[in-house]
Tab-separated table of C-alpha atoms in Angstrom:
chain	number	residue	atom	x	y	z
A	221	MET	CA	24.729	29.616	5.137
A	222	VAL	CA	21.339	29.458	3.434
A	223	ARG	CA	20.887	31.834	0.524
A	224	ILE	CA	17.314	32.311	-0.610
A	225	LEU	CA	16.138	33.408	-4.035
A	226	PRO	CA	12.838	35.310	-4.355
A	227	MET	CA	9.810	33.100	-4.946
A	228	ALA	CA	6.535	34.195	-6.435
A	229	SER	CA	3.444	33.375	-4.434
A	230	SER	CA	1.275	30.507	-5.648
A	231	ILE	CA	-2.444	30.134	-6.156
A	232	ARG	CA	-4.078	27.531	-4.046
A	233	PRO	CA	-6.738	24.995	-5.039
A	234	SER	CA	-10.789	23.925	-4.485
A	235	LEU	CA	-13.694	20.648	-5.202
A	236	SER	CA	-17.176	19.043	-6.292
A	237	SER	CA	-18.540	15.742	-5.277
A	238	LEU	CA	-18.863	12.238	-6.772
A	239	LYS	CA	-19.436	8.782	-5.460
A	240	PHE	CA	-18.437	5.406	-6.816
A	241	SER	CA	-19.182	1.913	-5.706
A	242	GLY	CA	-17.542	-1.329	-6.649
A	243	SER	CA	-13.955	-1.511	-7.799
A	244	SER	CA	-11.629	-3.076	-10.281
A	245	ARG	CA	-7.948	-2.505	-10.960
A	246	PHE	CA	-5.542	-2.083	-13.767
A	247	SER	CA	-1.781	-2.059	-13.620
A	248	VAL	CA	1.263	-1.100	-15.639
A	249	SER	CA	4.856	-2.174	-15.441
A	250	LEU	CA	7.658	-0.016	-14.099
A	251	PHE	CA	11.201	-0.923	-13.173
A	252	SER	CA	12.065	-1.729	-9.586
A	253	HIS	CA	15.321	-2.574	-7.821
A	254	ASN	CA	15.953	-5.825	-9.637
A	255	SER	CA	13.249	-6.518	-12.173
A	256	THR	CA	10.089	-5.223	-13.789
A	257	ARG	CA	7.207	-5.278	-11.345
A	258	LYS	CA	3.557	-4.377	-11.652
A	259	PHE	CA	1.834	-1.956	-9.375
A	260	THR	CA	-1.740	-0.932	-8.864
A	261	TYR	CA	-2.860	2.469	-10.066
A	262	CYS	CA	-6.335	3.451	-9.000
A	263	HIS	CA	-9.454	1.626	-7.888
A	264	LEU	CA	-11.827	2.041	-10.799
A	265	GLY	CA	-15.508	2.084	-9.826
A	266	THR	CA	-17.849	0.044	-11.990
A	267	ALA	CA	-21.150	1.560	-10.917
A	268	VAL	CA	-22.802	4.772	-12.037
A	269	PRO	CA	-21.805	7.864	-10.010
A	270	GLN	CA	-24.504	8.802	-7.556
A	271	LEU	CA	-23.912	12.540	-7.844
A	272	GLN	CA	-23.402	14.950	-10.708
A	273	SER	CA	-19.696	15.651	-11.259
A	274	PHE	CA	-17.740	17.692	-13.778
A	275	GLY	CA	-20.995	18.581	-15.583
A	276	LEU	CA	-21.987	14.946	-16.310
A	277	LYS	CA	-25.658	14.428	-15.480
A	278	ALA	CA	-27.078	11.138	-14.338
A	279	SER	CA	-29.320	9.536	-16.931
A	280	LYS	CA	-31.596	6.534	-17.069
A	281	LEU	CA	-29.592	3.438	-17.797
A	282	LEU	CA	-32.403	0.947	-17.722
A	283	ARG	CA	-35.272	1.238	-20.148
A	284	GLU	CA	-38.369	-0.877	-20.033
A	285	LYS	CA	-39.285	-2.240	-23.460
A	286	GLY	CA	-42.321	-4.450	-23.825
A	287	GLY	CA	-42.161	-5.514	-20.207
A	288	SER	CA	-38.456	-6.515	-20.340
A	289	LEU	CA	-35.412	-4.588	-19.171
A	290	SER	CA	-32.440	-3.976	-21.485
A	291	ILE	CA	-29.982	-4.794	-18.721
A	292	SER	CA	-27.022	-5.599	-20.930
A	293	ALA	CA	-27.145	-2.276	-22.754
A	294	ALA	CA	-27.671	-0.464	-19.480
A	295	GLY	CA	-24.637	-2.157	-18.003
A	296	ASN	CA	-22.501	-1.055	-20.927
A	297	MET	CA	-23.766	2.492	-20.633
A	298	ALA	CA	-23.056	2.531	-16.899
A	299	HIS	CA	-19.525	1.287	-17.431
A	300	ALA	CA	-18.836	3.859	-20.161
A	301	SER	CA	-20.279	6.696	-18.079
A	302	THR	CA	-18.277	5.705	-15.008
A	303	THR	CA	-15.042	5.316	-16.951
A	304	ALA	CA	-15.454	8.749	-18.531
A	305	THR	CA	-16.107	10.350	-15.162
A	306	GLN	CA	-13.100	8.645	-13.589
A	307	GLU	CA	-10.889	9.872	-16.385
A	308	ASN	CA	-12.183	13.410	-15.791
A	309	VAL	CA	-11.347	13.148	-12.089
A	310	LEU	CA	-7.779	12.018	-12.689
A	311	GLU	CA	-7.251	14.536	-15.482
A	312	TRP	CA	-8.494	17.334	-13.199
A	313	VAL	CA	-5.918	16.349	-10.574
A	314	LYS	CA	-3.127	16.899	-13.116
A	315	GLN	CA	-4.403	20.412	-13.848
A	316	ASP	CA	-5.033	21.453	-10.221
A	317	LYS	CA	-2.782	24.244	-8.923
A	318	ARG	CA	-1.201	22.555	-5.928
A	319	ARG	CA	1.650	23.452	-3.617
A	320	MET	CA	3.098	21.934	-0.465
A	321	LEU	CA	2.219	24.435	2.289
A	322	HIS	CA	3.622	23.156	5.572
A	323	VAL	CA	4.650	20.093	7.543
A	324	VAL	CA	3.296	19.572	11.062
A	325	TYR	CA	5.005	17.785	13.957
A	326	ARG	CA	5.269	17.884	17.748
A	327	VAL	CA	8.159	18.966	19.950
A	328	GLY	CA	8.830	18.746	23.684
A	329	ASP	CA	10.253	22.250	24.245
A	330	LEU	CA	9.068	24.874	21.779
A	331	ASP	CA	11.479	27.664	22.756
A	332	ARG	CA	14.444	25.288	22.611
A	333	THR	CA	13.463	24.125	19.116
A	334	ILE	CA	12.830	27.665	17.861
A	335	LYS	CA	16.275	28.684	19.120
A	336	PHE	CA	17.938	25.746	17.343
A	337	TYR	CA	16.131	26.305	14.036
A	338	THR	CA	16.784	30.059	13.950
A	339	GLU	CA	20.372	30.064	15.204
A	340	CYS	CA	21.678	26.849	13.641
A	341	LEU	CA	19.550	26.359	10.526
A	342	GLY	CA	18.936	29.995	9.632
A	343	MET	CA	15.128	29.828	9.704
A	344	LYS	CA	12.886	32.723	10.664
A	345	LEU	CA	10.121	32.581	13.262
A	346	LEU	CA	7.140	33.600	11.130
A	347	ARG	CA	4.508	33.585	13.863
A	348	LYS	CA	3.653	31.991	17.188
A	349	ARG	CA	0.238	31.308	18.655
A	350	ASP	CA	-0.678	30.124	22.158
A	351	ILE	CA	-4.051	28.454	22.762
A	352	PRO	CA	-4.268	28.112	26.568
A	353	GLU	CA	-7.844	26.794	26.581
A	354	GLU	CA	-6.658	23.893	24.407
A	355	ARG	CA	-3.309	23.625	26.242
A	356	TYR	CA	-1.033	23.862	23.237
A	357	THR	CA	1.157	26.355	21.357
A	358	ASN	CA	2.029	26.551	17.657
A	359	ALA	CA	5.047	28.125	15.992
A	360	PHE	CA	5.594	28.540	12.255
A	361	LEU	CA	9.160	28.714	10.955
A	362	GLY	CA	10.727	28.784	7.516
A	363	TYR	CA	12.836	30.652	4.985
A	364	GLY	CA	10.126	32.917	3.611
A	365	PRO	CA	6.454	33.914	3.889
A	366	GLU	CA	3.855	31.165	4.251
A	367	ASP	CA	1.999	32.270	1.122
A	368	SER	CA	4.983	31.412	-1.079
A	369	HIS	CA	7.204	28.992	0.863
A	370	PHE	CA	7.025	25.544	2.399
A	371	VAL	CA	7.220	26.022	6.173
A	372	ILE	CA	7.331	24.065	9.421
A	373	GLU	CA	4.479	24.103	11.938
A	374	LEU	CA	5.656	23.035	15.381
A	375	THR	CA	3.187	21.992	18.071
A	376	TYR	CA	3.915	22.005	21.789
A	377	ASN	CA	1.368	20.341	24.076
A	378	TYR	CA	1.476	21.621	27.637
A	379	GLY	CA	3.373	19.243	29.902
A	380	VAL	CA	4.457	16.786	27.163
A	381	ASP	CA	8.239	16.863	26.805
A	382	ARG	CA	8.910	13.933	24.467
A	383	TYR	CA	7.384	11.915	21.643
A	384	ASP	CA	8.045	8.716	19.772
A	385	ILE	CA	9.272	9.517	16.256
A	386	GLY	CA	8.851	5.898	15.163
A	387	SER	CA	10.654	4.084	12.371
A	388	GLY	CA	8.600	5.366	9.416
A	389	PHE	CA	9.583	9.031	9.451
A	390	GLY	CA	12.957	9.628	7.819
A	391	HIS	CA	14.177	13.225	7.736
A	392	PHE	CA	13.699	16.759	6.476
A	393	GLY	CA	16.012	18.161	3.824
A	394	ILE	CA	17.577	21.630	3.858
A	395	ALA	CA	19.619	23.050	0.976
A	396	VAL	CA	22.668	25.079	2.048
A	397	GLU	CA	25.508	26.633	0.076
A	398	ASP	CA	28.278	25.226	2.290
A	399	VAL	CA	27.541	22.035	4.233
A	400	SER	CA	30.872	22.055	6.115
A	401	LYS	CA	30.399	25.590	7.455
A	402	THR	CA	26.830	24.822	8.466
A	403	VAL	CA	27.968	21.728	10.354
A	404	GLU	CA	30.696	23.720	12.126
A	405	LEU	CA	28.089	26.249	13.271
A	406	ILE	CA	25.762	23.512	14.499
A	407	LYS	CA	28.582	21.890	16.468
A	408	ALA	CA	29.512	25.250	17.999
A	409	LYS	CA	25.905	25.656	19.146
A	410	GLY	CA	25.943	22.203	20.742
A	411	GLY	CA	23.994	20.451	17.996
A	412	LYS	CA	24.320	16.764	17.197
A	413	VAL	CA	25.932	15.715	13.901
A	414	THR	CA	25.160	12.116	12.937
A	415	ARG	CA	26.965	12.108	9.574
A	416	GLU	CA	29.950	14.295	8.807
A	417	PRO	CA	30.028	16.254	5.527
A	418	GLY	CA	30.960	14.228	2.470
A	419	ALA	CA	29.746	13.027	-0.901
A	420	VAL	CA	26.564	10.963	-0.916
A	421	LYS	CA	27.217	7.259	-1.475
A	422	GLY	CA	27.301	6.587	-5.182
A	423	GLY	CA	27.119	10.296	-6.087
A	424	LYS	CA	28.825	13.678	-5.930
A	425	THR	CA	26.429	15.818	-3.880
A	426	VAL	CA	27.930	16.821	-0.532
A	427	ILE	CA	25.607	16.080	2.368
A	428	ALA	CA	25.585	15.778	6.155
A	429	PHE	CA	23.019	14.658	8.726
A	430	ILE	CA	22.153	16.350	11.990
A	431	GLU	CA	19.530	15.913	14.717
A	432	ASP	CA	17.485	18.637	16.351
A	433	PRO	CA	16.867	18.622	20.136
A	434	ASP	CA	13.844	16.317	19.748
A	435	GLY	CA	15.681	13.777	17.593
A	436	TYR	CA	14.241	14.777	14.205
A	437	LYS	CA	16.868	14.226	11.523
A	438	PHE	CA	17.785	16.856	8.949
A	439	GLU	CA	19.781	16.179	5.796
A	440	LEU	CA	21.914	19.127	4.723
A	441	LEU	CA	22.374	19.196	0.944
A	442	GLU	CA	24.997	21.396	-0.683
A	443	ARG	CA	23.358	23.429	-3.459
A	444	GLY	CA	23.495	26.869	-4.967
A	445	PRO	CA	21.003	29.602	-4.079
A	446	THR	CA	17.421	28.337	-4.079
A	447	PRO	CA	14.016	29.902	-3.434
A	448	GLU	CA	13.026	26.882	-1.292
A	449	PRO	CA	15.770	25.856	1.181
A	450	LEU	CA	13.344	23.659	3.145
A	451	CYS	CA	13.320	21.215	0.264
A	452	GLN	CA	12.461	17.646	1.332
A	453	VAL	CA	10.336	15.455	3.561
A	454	MET	CA	11.453	11.820	3.591
A	455	LEU	CA	8.985	9.089	4.585
A	456	ARG	CA	9.418	5.319	4.388
A	457	VAL	CA	6.861	3.220	2.520
A	458	GLY	CA	6.163	-0.500	2.290
A	459	ASP	CA	5.511	-0.661	-1.461
A	460	LEU	CA	7.263	2.002	-3.516
A	461	GLU	CA	5.462	1.357	-6.774
A	462	ARG	CA	2.085	1.530	-5.040
A	463	ALA	CA	3.127	4.784	-3.322
A	464	ILE	CA	4.369	6.351	-6.569
A	465	SER	CA	1.089	5.479	-8.273
A	466	PHE	CA	-0.942	7.015	-5.436
A	467	TYR	CA	1.092	10.219	-5.176
A	468	GLU	CA	0.963	10.720	-8.942
A	469	ASN	CA	-2.735	9.964	-9.465
A	470	ALA	CA	-4.377	11.010	-6.182
A	471	TYR	CA	-2.029	13.842	-5.159
A	472	GLY	CA	-1.104	15.023	-8.656
A	473	MET	CA	2.632	14.992	-7.979
A	474	LYS	CA	5.183	14.292	-10.681
A	475	LEU	CA	7.749	11.510	-10.395
A	476	LEU	CA	10.978	13.491	-10.678
A	477	ARG	CA	13.433	10.599	-10.412
A	478	THR	CA	14.137	7.254	-8.787
A	479	ARG	CA	17.411	5.818	-7.531
A	480	ASP	CA	18.045	2.214	-6.611
A	481	ASN	CA	20.845	1.254	-4.215
A	482	PRO	CA	21.086	-2.544	-4.317
A	483	GLU	CA	24.312	-2.508	-2.285
A	484	TYR	CA	22.416	-0.952	0.638
A	485	LYS	CA	19.090	-2.577	-0.268
A	486	TYR	CA	16.879	0.454	-0.683
A	487	THR	CA	15.229	2.495	-3.449
A	488	ILE	CA	14.096	6.123	-3.325
A	489	ALA	CA	11.623	8.119	-5.406
A	490	MET	CA	11.423	11.905	-5.498
A	491	LEU	CA	7.976	13.392	-6.202
A	492	GLY	CA	6.647	16.926	-6.142
A	493	TYR	CA	4.903	19.811	-7.871
A	494	GLY	CA	8.058	21.304	-9.326
A	495	PRO	CA	11.812	20.723	-9.795
A	496	GLU	CA	13.885	19.654	-6.794
A	497	ASP	CA	16.128	22.714	-6.969
A	498	THR	CA	13.241	25.193	-6.686
A	499	SER	CA	10.435	23.329	-4.880
A	500	ALA	CA	9.786	21.255	-1.791
A	501	VAL	CA	9.462	17.563	-2.670
A	502	MET	CA	8.607	14.227	-1.090
A	503	GLU	CA	11.333	11.591	-0.852
A	504	LEU	CA	9.747	8.144	-0.501
A	505	THR	CA	12.085	5.358	0.579
A	506	TYR	CA	11.571	1.629	0.187
A	507	ASN	CA	13.852	-0.707	2.128
A	508	TYR	CA	13.984	-4.124	0.491
A	509	GLY	CA	11.591	-6.532	2.189
A	510	VAL	CA	10.185	-4.053	4.748
A	511	THR	CA	6.448	-3.529	4.290
A	512	GLU	CA	5.394	-1.812	7.546
A	513	TYR	CA	6.772	0.840	9.886
A	514	GLU	CA	5.883	2.270	13.273
A	515	LYS	CA	4.444	5.769	12.869
A	516	GLY	CA	5.023	6.906	16.447
A	517	ASN	CA	3.180	9.995	17.706
A	518	ALA	CA	5.604	12.799	16.830
A	519	TYR	CA	5.252	13.435	13.092
A	520	ALA	CA	1.746	14.545	12.075
A	521	GLN	CA	1.111	15.497	8.445
A	522	ILE	CA	1.766	17.502	5.308
A	523	ALA	CA	-0.638	20.265	4.249
A	524	ILE	CA	-1.197	20.924	0.528
A	525	GLY	CA	-3.102	23.741	-1.173
A	526	THR	CA	-5.759	22.837	-3.759
A	527	ASP	CA	-8.349	24.579	-5.930
A	528	ASP	CA	-11.139	22.199	-4.895
A	529	VAL	CA	-11.235	19.933	-1.846
A	530	TYR	CA	-14.321	18.052	-3.071
A	531	LYS	CA	-12.709	16.885	-6.286
A	532	THR	CA	-9.504	16.205	-4.383
A	533	ALA	CA	-11.346	13.898	-1.976
A	534	GLU	CA	-13.006	12.007	-4.818
A	535	ALA	CA	-9.682	11.452	-6.581
A	536	ILE	CA	-8.200	10.166	-3.333
A	537	LYS	CA	-11.097	7.741	-2.844
A	538	LEU	CA	-10.850	6.611	-6.460
A	539	CYS	CA	-7.170	5.806	-5.979
A	540	GLY	CA	-7.704	3.803	-2.789
A	541	GLY	CA	-6.921	6.471	-0.189
A	542	LYS	CA	-8.852	6.831	3.051
A	543	ILE	CA	-10.653	10.105	3.783
A	544	THR	CA	-10.324	10.976	7.476
A	545	ARG	CA	-12.181	14.276	7.209
A	546	GLU	CA	-14.857	14.697	4.573
A	547	PRO	CA	-14.445	17.831	2.436
A	548	GLY	CA	-16.304	20.918	3.549
A	549	PRO	CA	-16.053	24.386	5.107
A	550	LEU	CA	-14.645	24.999	8.545
A	551	PRO	CA	-17.060	26.169	11.245
A	552	GLY	CA	-17.758	29.861	10.949
A	553	ILE	CA	-15.524	30.560	7.943
A	554	SER	CA	-15.590	29.839	4.215
A	555	THR	CA	-12.295	27.977	4.048
A	556	LYS	CA	-12.732	24.345	3.035
A	557	ILE	CA	-10.501	21.412	3.955
A	558	THR	CA	-10.292	17.648	3.635
A	559	ALA	CA	-7.818	15.139	5.068
A	560	CYS	CA	-6.757	11.651	4.082
A	561	LEU	CA	-4.365	8.759	4.622
A	562	ASP	CA	-2.191	7.339	1.859
A	563	PRO	CA	-1.839	3.536	1.451
A	564	ASP	CA	0.956	3.515	4.061
A	565	GLY	CA	-1.068	5.487	6.600
A	566	TRP	CA	0.712	8.856	6.185
A	567	LYS	CA	-1.683	11.774	6.617
A	568	THR	CA	-2.148	14.732	4.275
A	569	ALA	CA	-4.519	17.678	4.697
A	570	TYR	CA	-5.772	19.719	1.730
A	571	THR	CA	-6.959	23.301	2.118
A	572	GLU	CA	-8.558	25.915	-0.150
A	573	HIS	CA	-7.902	29.638	-0.462
A	574	LEU	CA	-5.504	30.033	2.455
A	575	LYS	CA	-4.430	33.439	1.167
A	576	ASP	CA	-7.850	34.805	2.153
A	577	ILE	CA	-7.701	33.681	5.789
A	578	ASP	CA	-7.338	36.248	8.527
A	579	ALA	CA	-5.694	35.603	11.899
A	580	SER	CA	-8.822	34.330	13.633
A	581	SER	CA	-9.743	32.073	10.712
A	582	ASN	CA	-6.210	30.704	10.609
A	583	TYR	CA	-6.582	29.717	14.238
A	584	VAL	CA	-9.780	27.783	13.457
A	585	LEU	CA	-8.087	26.090	10.496
A	586	ALA	CA	-5.067	24.957	12.490
A	587	LYS	CA	-7.225	23.833	15.383
A	588	THR	CA	-9.467	21.794	13.071
A	589	ILE	CA	-6.650	20.147	11.114
A	590	GLN	CA	-4.693	19.327	14.240
A	591	GLY	CA	-7.760	18.166	16.107
A	592	ASP	CA	-8.550	15.701	13.342
A	593	TYR	CA	-5.151	14.146	13.796
A	594	HIS	CA	-4.312	14.557	17.436
A	595	GLY	CA	-7.629	14.285	19.252
A	596	LYS	CA	-7.366	15.956	22.644
A	597	GLU	CA	-3.590	16.104	22.388
A	598	ARG	CA	-2.550	18.452	19.630
């Protein structure tokens, strides 16, 4: 059903701090569904950074000469210094060694979901962890080890058997060698098929859609052997050009392709850290005229590895993102994390040096990341 090619493990990323105040914007033109439209890139600060960053030291911008201040010259120097620093931030993002680590969401019956994912979708249960004092259980599933593959982190909160998926979350994508056989197996196991196998509208790729026991949708895509069968996370956004700009500049992803479907009034953009056939990617969908979606309380976040969470946080701020957890080490361990919201309110957590975490540290990491998002309910 799912044939997996070997994948080399990846290095994960780290950060140092800057601050900007004030903002201005610049824009460029890209095509959209009907015409050329402009979209905002990053918020460019116009004041001098308050902290030293990327080896640039703060210097005196105002000099007193004969009792008068050379304010004009100082202003020019401040602008030049800030612009140079901003360029360094965004250039660093492009060079950072990033990888999508896992996607987190809640389910109402953990054992039922594990059974469905392993028996119907061919995933492996990588590990399971119960935290009775916090009244929740985690399970990690995927098609290979966590240090080299994109995996799923399921959360079960004691006594909570259902969640609202909302209208913003779309689906997960899984690459399989034979969509029809996979669908037959899912039907035999009592799974729900919402779209029978067939070519995608306007294309040749054979796909099908199914739902897991909690109502999360999965798109099955017919492909040859791949090292990353868990290959997509689809989220809906209210402004595609704004989202593309943010994911490119703040998250360092590459725009792999776009596809407009005027007949069905939607446009998609695929972004990621590598090619679609070998890496997990984000599929952002814009439905014509729809600017907001209900997030629900089921889907949680994506986790991404980075070399430096401090620089990551500054790039996110510079590009208009909201930091929900300031960068820094977790209590009692050296691992550093930060978390943010994109312009549409979707959450992403960034972590450093996950390969060095032992079992107890991994527990603290998961607890911290989840706690930031879920509050008392994980």
